[in-house]
PDB file of C-alpha atoms in Angstrom:
ATOM      1  CA  MET A 589     113.959  49.448-226.191  1.00 60.00           C
ATOM      2  CA  ASP A 590     113.405  46.620-223.683  1.00 68.00           C
ATOM      3  CA  ILE A 591     116.470  44.412-223.108  1.00 79.00           C
ATOM      4  CA  ILE A 592     114.487  41.216-223.856  1.00 87.00           C
ATOM      5  CA  VAL A 593     113.235  42.612-227.182  1.00 86.00           C
ATOM      6  CA  THR A 594     116.799  43.694-228.011  1.00 86.00           C
ATOM      7  CA  ILE A 595     118.129  40.169-227.393  1.00 89.00           C
ATOM      8  CA  ILE A 596     115.321  38.647-229.475  1.00 90.00           C
ATOM      9  CA  TYR A 597     116.060  40.986-232.413  1.00 90.00           C
ATOM     10  CA  ILE A 598     119.785  40.182-232.297  1.00 91.00           C
ATOM     11  CA  VAL A 599     119.075  36.434-232.181  1.00 92.00           C
ATOM     12  CA  LEU A 600     116.702  36.732-235.142  1.00 92.00           C
ATOM     13  CA  PHE A 601     119.367  38.551-237.160  1.00 92.00           C
ATOM     14  CA  ILE A 602     121.908  35.850-236.289  1.00 92.00           C
ATOM     15  CA  ILE A 603     119.409  33.205-237.449  1.00 92.00           C
ATOM     16  CA  LEU A 604     119.104  35.042-240.764  1.00 92.00           C
ATOM     17  CA  MET A 605     122.893  35.033-241.115  1.00 91.00           C
ATOM     18  CA  VAL A 606     122.986  31.283-240.373  1.00 91.00           C
ATOM     19  CA  PHE A 607     120.392  30.831-243.120  1.00 90.00           C
ATOM     20  CA  VAL A 608     122.511  32.884-245.542  1.00 89.00           C
ATOM     21  CA  PHE A 609     125.599  30.845-244.610  1.00 88.00           C
ATOM     22  CA  SER A 610     123.674  27.610-245.174  1.00 87.00           C
ATOM     23  CA  ILE A 611     122.590  28.762-248.651  1.00 85.00           C
ATOM     24  CA  GLY A 612     126.228  29.519-249.478  1.00 81.00           C
ATOM     25  CA  MET A 613     127.304  26.025-248.408  1.00 80.00           C
ATOM     26  CA  LEU A 614     125.082  24.568-251.135  1.00 78.00           C
ATOM     27  CA  ARG A 615     127.635  25.724-253.742  1.00 70.00           C
ATOM     28  CA  PRO A 616     128.706  22.158-254.701  1.00 68.00           C
ATOM     29  CA  PHE A 617     125.102  21.455-255.714  1.00 69.00           C
ATOM     30  CA  MET A 618     124.447  24.617-257.768  1.00 69.00           C
ATOM     31  CA  PRO A 619     125.648  25.854-261.166  1.00 72.00           C
ATOM     32  CA  LYS A 620     128.432  28.428-261.012  1.00 71.00           C
ATOM     33  CA  LYS A 621     126.260  31.062-262.669  1.00 70.00           C
ATOM     34  CA  GLU A 622     123.893  30.933-259.678  1.00 74.00           C
ATOM     35  CA  MET A 623     126.630  31.964-257.236  1.00 78.00           C
ATOM     36  CA  ALA A 624     126.071  35.618-258.134  1.00 82.00           C
ATOM     37  CA  LEU A 625     122.370  35.180-257.341  1.00 84.00           C
ATOM     38  CA  VAL A 626     123.289  33.740-253.926  1.00 84.00           C
ATOM     39  CA  LEU A 627     125.395  36.816-253.161  1.00 87.00           C
ATOM     40  CA  VAL A 628     122.565  39.132-254.218  1.00 89.00           C
ATOM     41  CA  VAL A 629     120.145  37.231-251.979  1.00 89.00           C
ATOM     42  CA  ALA A 630     122.684  37.332-249.130  1.00 90.00           C
ATOM     43  CA  PHE A 631     122.986  41.123-249.419  1.00 92.00           C
ATOM     44  CA  PHE A 632     119.198  41.525-249.599  1.00 92.00           C
ATOM     45  CA  ILE A 633     118.586  39.326-246.540  1.00 92.00           C
ATOM     46  CA  GLY A 634     121.305  41.149-244.574  1.00 92.00           C
ATOM     47  CA  ALA A 635     119.819  44.539-245.451  1.00 93.00           C
ATOM     48  CA  LEU A 636     116.293  43.347-244.640  1.00 92.00           C
ATOM     49  CA  GLY A 637     117.412  41.916-241.303  1.00 91.00           C
ATOM     50  CA  GLY A 638     119.253  45.129-240.514  1.00 90.00           C
ATOM     51  CA  ALA A 639     116.210  47.253-241.336  1.00 91.00           C
ATOM     52  CA  PHE A 640     113.790  45.201-239.245  1.00 90.00           C
ATOM     53  CA  PHE A 641     115.922  43.872-236.382  1.00 90.00           C
ATOM     54  CA  LEU A 642     119.131  45.864-235.923  1.00 91.00           C
ATOM     55  CA  SER A 643     118.080  49.355-237.029  1.00 90.00           C
ATOM     56  CA  PRO A 644     115.738  49.914-234.038  1.00 88.00           C
ATOM     57  CA  ILE A 645     118.552  48.868-231.694  1.00 88.00           C
ATOM     58  CA  TYR A 646     121.048  51.099-233.492  1.00 89.00           C
ATOM     59  CA  SER A 647     118.659  54.061-233.254  1.00 87.00           C
ATOM     60  CA  ASP A 648     118.597  53.591-229.469  1.00 83.00           C
ATOM     61  CA  MET A 649     122.391  53.823-229.161  1.00 84.00           C
ATOM     62  CA  PRO A 650     122.345  57.468-227.926  1.00 81.00           C
ATOM     63  CA  GLU A 651     119.852  56.483-225.227  1.00 81.00           C
ATOM     64  CA  ILE A 652     121.971  53.485-224.241  1.00 79.00           C
ATOM     65  CA  THR A 653     125.071  55.694-224.054  1.00 79.00           C
ATOM     66  CA  SER A 654     123.288  58.260-221.905  1.00 78.00           C
ATOM     67  CA  SER A 655     122.014  55.522-219.577  1.00 79.00           C
ATOM     68  CA  ILE A 656     125.582  54.342-219.010  1.00 78.00           C
ATOM     69  CA  ASP A 657     126.793  57.907-218.360  1.00 75.00           C
ATOM     70  CA  LYS A 658     123.981  58.440-215.854  1.00 77.00           C
ATOM     71  CA  MET A 659     125.143  55.426-213.851  1.00 78.00           C
ATOM     72  CA  MET A 660     128.756  56.586-213.633  1.00 77.00           C
ATOM     73  CA  PRO A 661     129.515  58.063-210.195  1.00 80.00           C
ATOM     74  CA  GLY A 662     130.879  61.598-210.184  1.00 80.00           C
ATOM     75  CA  ASN A 663     129.294  62.642-213.484  1.00 85.00           C
ATOM     76  CA  GLU A 664     127.496  65.995-213.353  1.00 87.00           C
ATOM     77  CA  GLU A 665     125.060  67.898-215.555  1.00 89.00           C
ATOM     78  CA  THR A 666     124.460  71.647-215.734  1.00 92.00           C
ATOM     79  CA  LEU A 667     121.000  72.764-216.815  1.00 93.00           C
ATOM     80  CA  TYR A 668     120.433  76.336-217.997  1.00 94.00           C
ATOM     81  CA  LEU A 669     116.915  77.712-217.489  1.00 93.00           C
ATOM     82  CA  ASP A 670     115.115  80.751-218.874  1.00 92.00           C
ATOM     83  CA  LEU A 671     112.279  81.504-216.458  1.00 92.00           C
ATOM     84  CA  SER A 672     109.438  83.989-216.386  1.00 89.00           C
ATOM     85  CA  SER A 673     109.679  86.700-213.734  1.00 86.00           C
ATOM     86  CA  SER A 674     106.352  85.350-212.395  1.00 86.00           C
ATOM     87  CA  THR A 675     108.037  82.076-211.428  1.00 87.00           C
ATOM     88  CA  ASP A 676     108.330  81.439-207.706  1.00 89.00           C
ATOM     89  CA  ILE A 677     112.094  80.974-207.661  1.00 90.00           C
ATOM     90  CA  ASN A 678     112.299  80.092-203.968  1.00 90.00           C
ATOM     91  CA  LYS A 679     109.694  77.316-204.305  1.00 91.00           C
ATOM     92  CA  LEU A 680     111.351  76.015-207.458  1.00 92.00           C
ATOM     93  CA  LYS A 681     114.706  75.859-205.708  1.00 90.00           C
ATOM     94  CA  SER A 682     113.156  74.223-202.652  1.00 91.00           C
ATOM     95  CA  ASP A 683     111.401  71.542-204.735  1.00 91.00           C
ATOM     96  CA  LEU A 684     114.521  70.725-206.731  1.00 91.00           C
ATOM     97  CA  SER A 685     116.697  70.562-203.613  1.00 91.00           C
ATOM     98  CA  GLN A 686     114.571  67.647-202.383  1.00 91.00           C
ATOM     99  CA  ILE A 687     115.783  65.497-205.270  1.00 91.00           C
ATOM    100  CA  ASP A 688     118.667  63.189-204.503  1.00 89.00           C
ATOM    101  CA  GLY A 689     121.619  64.333-206.603  1.00 88.00           C
ATOM    102  CA  PHE A 690     120.781  68.054-206.510  1.00 92.00           C
ATOM    103  CA  LYS A 691     123.913  70.151-205.983  1.00 90.00           C
ATOM    104  CA  SER A 692     123.232  73.848-206.580  1.00 91.00           C
ATOM    105  CA  PHE A 693     120.811  76.415-207.980  1.00 92.00           C
ATOM    106  CA  GLU A 694     122.132  79.784-209.104  1.00 91.00           C
ATOM    107  CA  GLU A 695     120.394  82.796-210.627  1.00 91.00           C
ATOM    108  CA  THR A 696     122.839  84.055-213.236  1.00 91.00           C
ATOM    109  CA  GLY A 697     121.065  87.039-214.756  1.00 92.00           C
ATOM    110  CA  ILE A 698     117.898  88.782-215.893  1.00 92.00           C
ATOM    111  CA  THR A 699     116.797  90.026-219.302  1.00 93.00           C
ATOM    112  CA  ILE A 700     114.373  92.943-219.469  1.00 91.00           C
ATOM    113  CA  PRO A 701     112.699  93.444-222.880  1.00 90.00           C
ATOM    114  CA  LEU A 702     111.803  97.073-223.646  1.00 88.00           C
ATOM    115  CA  TRP A 703     111.670  98.378-227.231  1.00 85.00           C
ATOM    116  CA  LYS A 704     113.976  98.817-230.208  1.00 86.00           C
ATOM    117  CA  PHE A 705     116.308 101.624-229.121  1.00 85.00           C
ATOM    118  CA  SER A 706     117.297 104.622-231.156  1.00 87.00           C
ATOM    119  CA  ASP A 707     120.961 105.636-231.113  1.00 87.00           C
ATOM    120  CA  SER A 708     120.393 108.202-228.367  1.00 88.00           C
ATOM    121  CA  GLU A 709     118.317 105.770-226.261  1.00 87.00           C
ATOM    122  CA  TYR A 710     120.958 103.093-226.675  1.00 86.00           C
ATOM    123  CA  GLU A 711     123.671 105.473-225.454  1.00 89.00           C
ATOM    124  CA  TYR A 712     121.498 106.596-222.551  1.00 88.00           C
ATOM    125  CA  PHE A 713     120.754 103.081-221.277  1.00 87.00           C
ATOM    126  CA  ASN A 714     124.386 102.082-221.718  1.00 87.00           C
ATOM    127  CA  TYR A 715     125.312 104.936-219.402  1.00 87.00           C
ATOM    128  CA  ALA A 716     122.372 104.834-216.984  1.00 87.00           C
ATOM    129  CA  VAL A 717     121.946 101.128-216.129  1.00 86.00           C
ATOM    130  CA  GLY A 718     125.279 100.936-214.337  1.00 85.00           C
ATOM    131  CA  ASN A 719     124.196 103.820-212.078  1.00 86.00           C
ATOM    132  CA  VAL A 720     120.829 102.306-211.158  1.00 86.00           C
ATOM    133  CA  ASP A 721     122.277  99.865-208.658  1.00 86.00           C
ATOM    134  CA  SER A 722     125.786  99.253-207.380  1.00 86.00           C
ATOM    135  CA  HIS A 723     125.316  95.539-208.138  1.00 87.00           C
ATOM    136  CA  PHE A 724     124.764  96.235-211.855  1.00 88.00           C
ATOM    137  CA  THR A 725     128.433  95.974-212.772  1.00 86.00           C
ATOM    138  CA  ASN A 726     128.039  93.548-215.695  1.00 89.00           C
ATOM    139  CA  TYR A 727     125.243  94.288-218.135  1.00 89.00           C
ATOM    140  CA  THR A 728     124.537  94.404-221.870  1.00 89.00           C
ATOM    141  CA  VAL A 729     122.199  96.734-223.743  1.00 91.00           C
ATOM    142  CA  ASN A 730     121.008  95.099-226.968  1.00 89.00           C
ATOM    143  CA  LYS A 731     120.091  97.766-229.452  1.00 86.00           C
ATOM    144  CA  THR A 732     118.629  95.384-232.037  1.00 85.00           C
ATOM    145  CA  ASP A 733     115.933  93.682-229.937  1.00 87.00           C
ATOM    146  CA  GLY A 734     115.674  96.441-227.329  1.00 88.00           C
ATOM    147  CA  SER A 735     116.539  94.353-224.275  1.00 89.00           C
ATOM    148  CA  ILE A 736     118.825  94.781-221.294  1.00 91.00           C
ATOM    149  CA  TYR A 737     120.683  91.863-219.765  1.00 93.00           C
ATOM    150  CA  ILE A 738     121.995  92.227-216.219  1.00 91.00           C
ATOM    151  CA  ALA A 739     124.312  89.594-214.761  1.00 92.00           C
ATOM    152  CA  LEU A 740     123.673  88.672-211.141  1.00 90.00           C
ATOM    153  CA  ASP A 741     126.643  88.358-208.809  1.00 83.00           C
ATOM    154  CA  ASN A 742     125.569  87.461-205.265  1.00 83.00           C
ATOM    155  CA  TYR A 743     122.318  89.274-205.950  1.00 85.00           C
ATOM    156  CA  SER A 744     118.837  87.774-206.319  1.00 88.00           C
ATOM    157  CA  SER A 745     116.670  88.291-209.375  1.00 88.00           C
ATOM    158  CA  SER A 746     113.844  89.710-207.250  1.00 88.00           C
ATOM    159  CA  GLU A 747     116.140  92.367-205.787  1.00 88.00           C
ATOM    160  CA  ALA A 748     117.570  93.244-209.200  1.00 89.00           C
ATOM    161  CA  LEU A 749     114.130  93.456-210.828  1.00 90.00           C
ATOM    162  CA  LYS A 750     112.750  95.614-208.005  1.00 90.00           C
ATOM    163  CA  SER A 751     115.713  97.963-208.209  1.00 90.00           C
ATOM    164  CA  PHE A 752     115.420  98.331-211.995  1.00 90.00           C
ATOM    165  CA  ALA A 753     111.600  98.603-211.913  1.00 91.00           C
ATOM    166  CA  ASP A 754     111.710 101.368-209.281  1.00 90.00           C
ATOM    167  CA  TRP A 755     114.221 103.343-211.362  1.00 90.00           C
ATOM    168  CA  TYR A 756     112.257 102.762-214.575  1.00 89.00           C
ATOM    169  CA  LYS A 757     109.017 103.980-212.982  1.00 90.00           C
ATOM    170  CA  LEU A 758     110.776 107.070-211.654  1.00 88.00           C
ATOM    171  CA  VAL A 759     112.354 107.955-215.007  1.00 86.00           C
ATOM    172  CA  PHE A 760     109.767 106.717-217.522  1.00 85.00           C
ATOM    173  CA  ASP A 761     106.670 106.650-215.315  1.00 83.00           C
ATOM    174  CA  GLY A 762     105.743 103.114-216.336  1.00 84.00           C
ATOM    175  CA  PRO A 763     105.867  99.543-214.975  1.00 87.00           C
ATOM    176  CA  ILE A 764     108.087  96.667-216.006  1.00 84.00           C
ATOM    177  CA  SER A 765     105.486  94.111-217.043  1.00 78.00           C
ATOM    178  CA  TYR A 766     107.792  91.213-217.875  1.00 84.00           C
ATOM    179  CA  ALA A 767     111.355  90.032-217.445  1.00 90.00           C
ATOM    180  CA  GLN A 768     113.210  86.791-217.969  1.00 92.00           C
ATOM    181  CA  ILE A 769     115.264  85.169-215.232  1.00 93.00           C
ATOM    182  CA  HIS A 770     118.265  83.050-216.168  1.00 94.00           C
ATOM    183  CA  ALA A 771     119.295  80.273-213.791  1.00 93.00           C
ATOM    184  CA  LYS A 772     121.797  77.432-213.660  1.00 93.00           C
ATOM    185  CA  ILE A 773     121.262  74.085-211.924  1.00 93.00           C
ATOM    186  CA  VAL A 774     124.069  71.627-211.175  1.00 94.00           C
ATOM    187  CA  ILE A 775     123.043  68.030-210.481  1.00 91.00           C
ATOM    188  CA  SER A 776     124.439  64.516-210.540  1.00 90.00           C
ATOM    189  CA  SER A 777     123.939  62.821-213.893  1.00 86.00           C
ATOM    190  CA  SER A 778     121.898  60.111-212.174  1.00 85.00           C
ATOM    191  CA  ALA A 779     119.289  62.731-211.202  1.00 87.00           C
ATOM    192  CA  LEU A 780     118.840  64.167-214.704  1.00 88.00           C
ATOM    193  CA  ASP A 781     115.619  62.322-215.580  1.00 88.00           C
ATOM    194  CA  GLN A 782     113.983  63.138-212.257  1.00 90.00           C
ATOM    195  CA  VAL A 783     114.963  66.812-212.431  1.00 91.00           C
ATOM    196  CA  GLU A 784     113.703  67.136-216.023  1.00 90.00           C
ATOM    197  CA  GLU A 785     110.402  65.515-215.028  1.00 91.00           C
ATOM    198  CA  SER A 786     110.050  67.881-212.067  1.00 91.00           C
ATOM    199  CA  LEU A 787     110.729  70.898-214.284  1.00 92.00           C
ATOM    200  CA  LEU A 788     108.353  69.690-216.989  1.00 92.00           C
ATOM    201  CA  ALA A 789     105.579  69.319-214.407  1.00 90.00           C
ATOM    202  CA  LYS A 790     105.993  73.067-213.794  1.00 89.00           C
ATOM    203  CA  GLY A 791     106.004  73.830-217.522  1.00 90.00           C
ATOM    204  CA  ILE A 792     109.764  74.457-217.602  1.00 91.00           C
ATOM    205  CA  VAL A 793     112.191  73.008-220.151  1.00 90.00           C
ATOM    206  CA  ALA A 794     115.946  73.571-219.913  1.00 90.00           C
ATOM    207  CA  SER A 795     117.190  75.825-222.709  1.00 90.00           C
ATOM    208  CA  SER A 796     120.462  73.870-222.808  1.00 90.00           C
ATOM    209  CA  ILE A 797     122.324  71.147-220.917  1.00 89.00           C
ATOM    210  CA  ASP A 798     126.051  70.657-220.454  1.00 88.00           C
ATOM    211  CA  GLY A 799     127.693  67.641-218.883  1.00 84.00           C
ATOM    212  CA  SER A 800     128.737  64.021-219.299  1.00 81.00           C
ATOM    213  CA  VAL A 801     125.353  62.767-220.528  1.00 83.00           C
ATOM    214  CA  GLN A 802     124.887  65.562-223.057  1.00 81.00           C
ATOM    215  CA  THR A 803     128.485  65.245-224.281  1.00 79.00           C
ATOM    216  CA  GLY A 804     128.016  61.505-224.702  1.00 81.00           C
ATOM    217  CA  LEU A 805     124.780  62.060-226.620  1.00 81.00           C
ATOM    218  CA  ASN A 806     126.396  64.619-228.910  1.00 82.00           C
ATOM    219  CA  ASN A 807     129.425  62.410-229.582  1.00 83.00           C
ATOM    220  CA  THR A 808     127.269  59.356-230.266  1.00 83.00           C
ATOM    221  CA  ASN A 809     124.913  61.225-232.582  1.00 83.00           C
ATOM    222  CA  SER A 810     127.796  62.779-234.519  1.00 82.00           C
ATOM    223  CA  SER A 811     129.529  59.422-235.037  1.00 84.00           C
ATOM    224  CA  MET A 812     126.453  57.392-236.007  1.00 86.00           C
ATOM    225  CA  LEU A 813     125.648  56.393-239.570  1.00 88.00           C
ATOM    226  CA  SER A 814     122.362  57.400-241.116  1.00 89.00           C
ATOM    227  CA  ASN A 815     119.619  54.769-241.119  1.00 89.00           C
ATOM    228  CA  ASN A 816     120.116  54.006-244.835  1.00 91.00           C
ATOM    229  CA  GLU A 817     123.891  53.723-244.409  1.00 91.00           C
ATOM    230  CA  PHE A 818     123.450  51.332-241.494  1.00 92.00           C
ATOM    231  CA  ILE A 819     121.089  49.145-243.533  1.00 93.00           C
ATOM    232  CA  LEU A 820     123.669  49.014-246.352  1.00 94.00           C
ATOM    233  CA  VAL A 821     126.329  47.961-243.818  1.00 94.00           C
ATOM    234  CA  CYS A 822     124.039  45.159-242.634  1.00 93.00           C
ATOM    235  CA  GLY A 823     123.612  44.155-246.262  1.00 92.00           C
ATOM    236  CA  GLY A 824     127.411  44.055-246.510  1.00 93.00           C
ATOM    237  CA  VAL A 825     127.523  41.763-243.472  1.00 93.00           C
ATOM    238  CA  GLY A 826     125.060  39.439-245.194  1.00 91.00           C
ATOM    239  CA  LEU A 827     127.228  39.529-248.331  1.00 91.00           C
ATOM    240  CA  VAL A 828     130.362  38.604-246.353  1.00 91.00           C
ATOM    241  CA  VAL A 829     128.523  35.755-244.608  1.00 90.00           C
ATOM    242  CA  GLY A 830     127.310  34.536-248.000  1.00 88.00           C
ATOM    243  CA  ILE A 831     130.865  34.553-249.373  1.00 86.00           C
ATOM    244  CA  LEU A 832     132.090  32.626-246.315  1.00 86.00           C
ATOM    245  CA  GLY A 833     129.367  30.058-246.906  1.00 83.00           C
ATOM    246  CA  LEU A 834     130.200  29.729-250.605  1.00 81.00           C
ATOM    247  CA  PHE A 835     133.902  29.143-250.001  1.00 79.00           C
ATOM    248  CA  PHE A 836     133.698  27.409-246.630  1.00 73.00           C
ATOM    249  CA  ASP A 837     134.705  24.054-248.110  1.00 67.00           C
ATOM    250  CA  SER A 838     137.716  25.682-249.780  1.00 64.00           C
ATOM    251  CA  PHE A 839     138.716  27.274-246.467  1.00 66.00           C
ATOM    252  CA  VAL A 840     138.440  23.930-244.654  1.00 59.00           C
ATOM    253  CA  VAL A 841     140.442  22.084-247.305  1.00 57.00           C
ATOM    254  CA  GLY A 842     143.081  24.804-247.338  1.00 58.00           C
ATOM    255  CA  LYS A 843     143.378  24.710-243.552  1.00 61.00           C
ATOM    256  CA  ARG A 844     143.788  20.942-243.554  1.00 64.00           C
ATOM    257  CA  ARG A 845     146.534  21.138-246.191  1.00 62.00           C
ATOM    258  CA  PHE A 846     148.280  23.872-244.184  1.00 61.00           C
ATOM    259  CA  ASP A 847     148.085  21.818-240.989  1.00 60.00           C
ATOM    260  CA  ARG A 848     149.408  18.754-242.840  1.00 64.00           C
ATOM    261  CA  PHE A 849     152.280  20.868-244.200  1.00 58.00           C
ATOM    262  CA  LEU A 850     153.185  22.036-240.701  1.00 60.00           C
ATOM    263  CA  ARG A 851     153.139  18.483-239.308  1.00 62.00           C
ATOM    264  CA  THR A 852     155.307  17.237-242.160  1.00 64.00           C
ATOM    265  CA  LYS A 853     157.782  20.077-241.641  1.00 57.00           C
ATOM    266  CA  LYS A 854     158.080  19.277-237.912  1.00 58.00           C
ATOM    267  CA  LYS A 855     158.819  15.582-238.633  1.00 56.00           C
ATOM    268  CA  ARG A 856     161.679  16.615-240.900  1.00 56.00           C
TER     269      ARG A 856
END
């Protein structure tokens, strides 16, 4: 929300509270039985003002928090990507490296979907994959969905895919038509919006994000009240302001008596 609109909404809510306070100050001129009605009206006005003026601002709190985190120097974000094997990884890395705040791009692994394995096929792949390439030291064969995940350690996805595809063609006489490449990008928090826009322009959305901004968003979202709860709180604020207005004269008189008591005590 625009900062000017935010200020206007807050001022309008304050004006409503001044109106509620003014109604409460009319207590000397109203029957006592109408005091309850004043409190009901105060709660209603507070809730209405909260729903129309403060609720939109409150809903933007996660965005405000993330904006502050993005401006903090030293904050970093890690974006995890799941890319198609048809993606030009070198061009993607080159384009992202041109963005101010880019720190690193790392290919972390590949997933090769095959078919749902039988027990014997599962045992075979568990044994064979590690012998396909000396770099395949960390891999997982998923029996349920029939996929093979191979972690990349100082090894590019293109080299790993070529090595596996050559072995697969030799053994099963078929091509590997598709694979998924997993990558990790580390950037400054200030570059998050620009990096996400650059990825989106290529049809890529991060599967997950870790870092100061995401942590702040998660913490803010988890601690926020629901919209209805927030409106009730605003109604409570209106109720308190109404009570202050109703008993303002009593507060003033009490304060004057207390001050007079203190002055008299000092003279003694």
